[in-house]
Coordinates of C-alpha atoms in Angstrom, one line a residue:
X1 CA -104.7 27.9 36.7
X2 CA -106.9 24.9 36.0
X3 CA -104.1 22.7 34.6
X4 CA -104.1 19.3 36.4
X5 CA -101.1 18.1 38.3
X6 CA -98.9 15.1 38.3
X7 CA -96.2 14.4 40.9
X8 CA -93.1 12.2 41.2
X9 CA -91.1 10.8 44.0
X10 CA -87.4 10.4 43.7
X11 CA -86.1 6.9 43.9
X12 CA -83.4 7.9 46.4
X13 CA -86.1 9.4 48.7
X14 CA -88.3 6.3 48.4
X15 CA -85.3 4.0 49.3
X16 CA -84.3 6.2 52.2
X17 CA -87.9 6.2 53.5
X18 CA -88.1 2.4 53.3
X19 CA -84.7 2.1 55.0
X20 CA -85.9 4.4 57.8
X21 CA -83.6 7.2 56.9
X22 CA -86.4 9.7 56.0
X23 CA -89.5 10.3 58.1
X24 CA -91.6 11.6 55.2
X25 CA -91.6 11.8 51.4
X26 CA -92.4 15.0 49.6
X27 CA -93.9 14.7 46.2
X28 CA -92.3 16.8 43.4
X29 CA -94.6 18.5 40.8
X30 CA -94.0 17.5 37.2
X31 CA -94.2 20.4 34.8
X32 CA -96.9 19.8 32.2
X33 CA -96.0 21.5 28.9
X34 CA -98.4 22.0 26.0
X35 CA -101.4 20.8 28.1
X36 CA -103.4 23.7 26.6
X37 CA -103.8 21.6 23.5
X38 CA -106.1 19.3 25.5
X39 CA -108.2 22.0 27.2
X40 CA -110.9 21.5 24.6
X41 CA -111.7 18.1 26.2
X42 CA -115.3 18.3 27.5
X43 CA -116.0 17.4 31.1
X44 CA -112.4 16.6 31.9
X45 CA -112.3 14.7 35.2
X46 CA -108.6 13.9 35.6
X47 CA -105.7 11.6 34.9
X48 CA -106.5 8.0 35.6
X49 CA -103.4 6.0 34.6
X50 CA -99.9 6.4 33.1
X51 CA -97.6 3.9 31.4
X52 CA -94.2 4.6 29.8
X53 CA -92.7 3.2 26.6
X54 CA -89.1 4.6 26.5
X55 CA -89.6 8.3 26.9
X56 CA -93.2 8.5 25.9
X57 CA -95.9 8.6 28.5
X58 CA -99.3 7.1 27.7
X59 CA -102.0 8.7 29.8
X60 CA -105.6 7.7 30.4
X61 CA -108.0 10.6 31.0
X62 CA -111.5 10.3 32.4
X63 CA -114.2 12.5 31.0
X64 CA -117.9 12.8 31.5
X65 CA -120.6 13.4 34.0
X66 CA -122.9 11.0 35.9
X67 CA -123.3 7.9 33.8
X68 CA -122.3 9.5 30.6
X69 CA -118.6 8.7 30.7
X70 CA -115.8 8.3 28.2
X71 CA -112.1 7.8 28.3
X72 CA -109.2 9.2 26.3
X73 CA -105.7 8.0 25.8
X74 CA -103.1 10.7 25.0
X75 CA -99.3 10.8 24.8
X76 CA -96.6 13.1 26.3
X77 CA -92.9 13.1 25.8
X78 CA -90.9 12.8 29.0
X79 CA -87.8 15.0 29.4
X80 CA -85.4 13.4 32.0
X81 CA -83.4 16.6 32.3
X82 CA -86.2 18.7 33.8
X83 CA -88.7 15.9 34.6
X84 CA -91.4 17.5 32.5
X85 CA -94.1 16.0 30.2
X86 CA -94.8 17.7 26.9
X87 CA -98.3 16.7 25.6
X88 CA -98.7 15.8 21.9
X89 CA -102.2 17.4 21.8
X90 CA -103.5 14.2 20.1
X91 CA -105.7 11.7 21.7
X92 CA -107.9 8.7 21.0
X93 CA -111.4 8.7 22.5
X94 CA -112.6 5.4 23.9
X95 CA -116.3 4.6 24.3
X96 CA -117.1 2.9 27.6
X97 CA -118.8 -0.5 27.3
X98 CA -121.4 0.5 29.9
X99 CA -122.9 3.7 31.2
X100 CA -121.7 3.5 34.8
X101 CA -121.3 6.5 37.1
X102 CA -117.7 7.8 37.2
X103 CA -116.2 4.8 35.6
X104 CA -113.9 4.8 32.5
X105 CA -110.5 3.4 31.6
X106 CA -108.3 3.0 34.6
X107 CA -105.2 0.9 34.0
X108 CA -102.5 0.7 31.3
X109 CA -99.5 -1.5 30.6
X110 CA -97.3 -2.5 27.7
X111 CA -96.6 -6.0 26.3
X112 CA -93.8 -5.4 23.8
X113 CA -95.0 -2.6 21.5
X114 CA -98.7 -3.0 22.4
X115 CA -100.5 -0.7 24.8
X116 CA -103.1 -2.6 26.9
X117 CA -106.0 -0.7 28.4
X118 CA -108.5 -1.9 31.0
X119 CA -112.0 -0.6 31.5
X120 CA -112.6 -0.1 35.2
X121 CA -115.4 -2.6 35.4
X122 CA -115.0 -6.1 33.9
X123 CA -118.0 -7.8 35.5
X124 CA -121.5 -6.4 36.1
X125 CA -124.9 -6.9 34.6
X126 CA -124.1 -3.8 32.4
X127 CA -120.8 -5.1 31.0
X128 CA -121.7 -8.1 28.8
X129 CA -118.2 -9.1 27.7
X130 CA -115.0 -8.1 29.4
X131 CA -112.3 -7.0 27.0
X132 CA -108.7 -5.9 27.0
X133 CA -108.4 -2.9 24.7
X134 CA -105.2 -2.8 22.6
X135 CA -103.3 -0.2 20.7
X136 CA -100.1 0.3 18.8
X137 CA -97.6 2.9 20.1
X138 CA -99.1 5.3 17.7
X139 CA -102.5 4.7 19.3
X140 CA -104.0 2.8 16.4
X141 CA -106.5 0.1 17.6
X142 CA -105.5 -3.5 17.5
X143 CA -108.0 -6.4 17.9
X144 CA -109.2 -6.5 21.5
X145 CA -108.8 -9.6 23.6
X146 CA -111.6 -11.2 25.5
X147 CA -111.1 -11.4 29.3
X148 CA -112.6 -13.6 31.9
X149 CA -114.9 -11.8 34.3
X150 CA -113.0 -9.8 36.9
X151 CA -115.2 -8.6 39.7
X152 CA -115.0 -5.1 41.2
X153 CA -112.9 -2.3 39.9
X154 CA -109.5 -2.6 38.1
X155 CA -107.7 0.5 39.3
X156 CA -104.1 0.0 38.4
X157 CA -101.7 -2.3 36.5
X158 CA -98.0 -3.0 37.0
X159 CA -95.5 -3.2 34.3
X160 CA -95.2 -6.6 32.6
X161 CA -92.9 -8.8 34.7
X162 CA -90.2 -11.0 33.3
X163 CA -92.4 -14.1 33.8
X164 CA -95.1 -12.2 31.7
X165 CA -97.3 -11.6 34.8
X166 CA -99.1 -8.3 35.3
X167 CA -100.3 -7.3 38.7
X168 CA -103.7 -5.6 39.0
X169 CA -105.3 -3.6 41.8
X170 CA -108.8 -4.7 42.3
X171 CA -111.0 -2.5 44.4
X172 CA -114.4 -3.1 46.0
X173 CA -116.5 -0.2 47.4
X174 CA -119.7 -1.5 49.1
X175 CA -121.6 1.7 48.1
X176 CA -121.5 0.4 44.5
X177 CA -122.9 -3.1 45.3
X178 CA -126.4 -2.3 43.9
X179 CA -125.0 -0.9 40.6
X180 CA -122.3 -3.5 40.1
X181 CA -124.1 -6.5 41.6
X182 CA -121.0 -8.4 42.8
X183 CA -123.0 -10.9 44.8
X184 CA -121.9 -13.9 42.6
X185 CA -118.2 -13.1 43.6
X186 CA -118.6 -12.3 47.3
X187 CA -117.6 -15.0 49.7
X188 CA -119.7 -15.4 52.8

């Protein structure tokens, strides 16, 4: 079976591990229903990000090969009785702002009813203007917002905090230094 996998960790196991009551955590597979509706996606590479709005999961998918990358956003309904995701079969294709090897859309979060999507690279000679891509819950595009340059890779985003802060994971891999040219942002 070539259906990709997603896993979950129970909150009680996570708390028990943090409290020293468990020595290891075992991930639990999430059943992916109706994924066959997405099997026509060419050069599927995998799930990159997930964000929830009530019982709907918004999932970023990376597609492509080499420096011919693209991203998709799809939705799936979450069933809390059996912890499954049922895919809608619909998706929005996102064109990457640069042709960079194995880089597409990597982080999602909601502000109210708006889905915000980060391209993985928001500063390099190839990305002329960093943007926050925005969509309605029905995946209709909303006007993008300009962002300040953010060096390295954006790999994850937290949920919006009460103080309207969003935490981002920012990753630097030295093997990409020539392609991404982060010299302006490295401290020596």
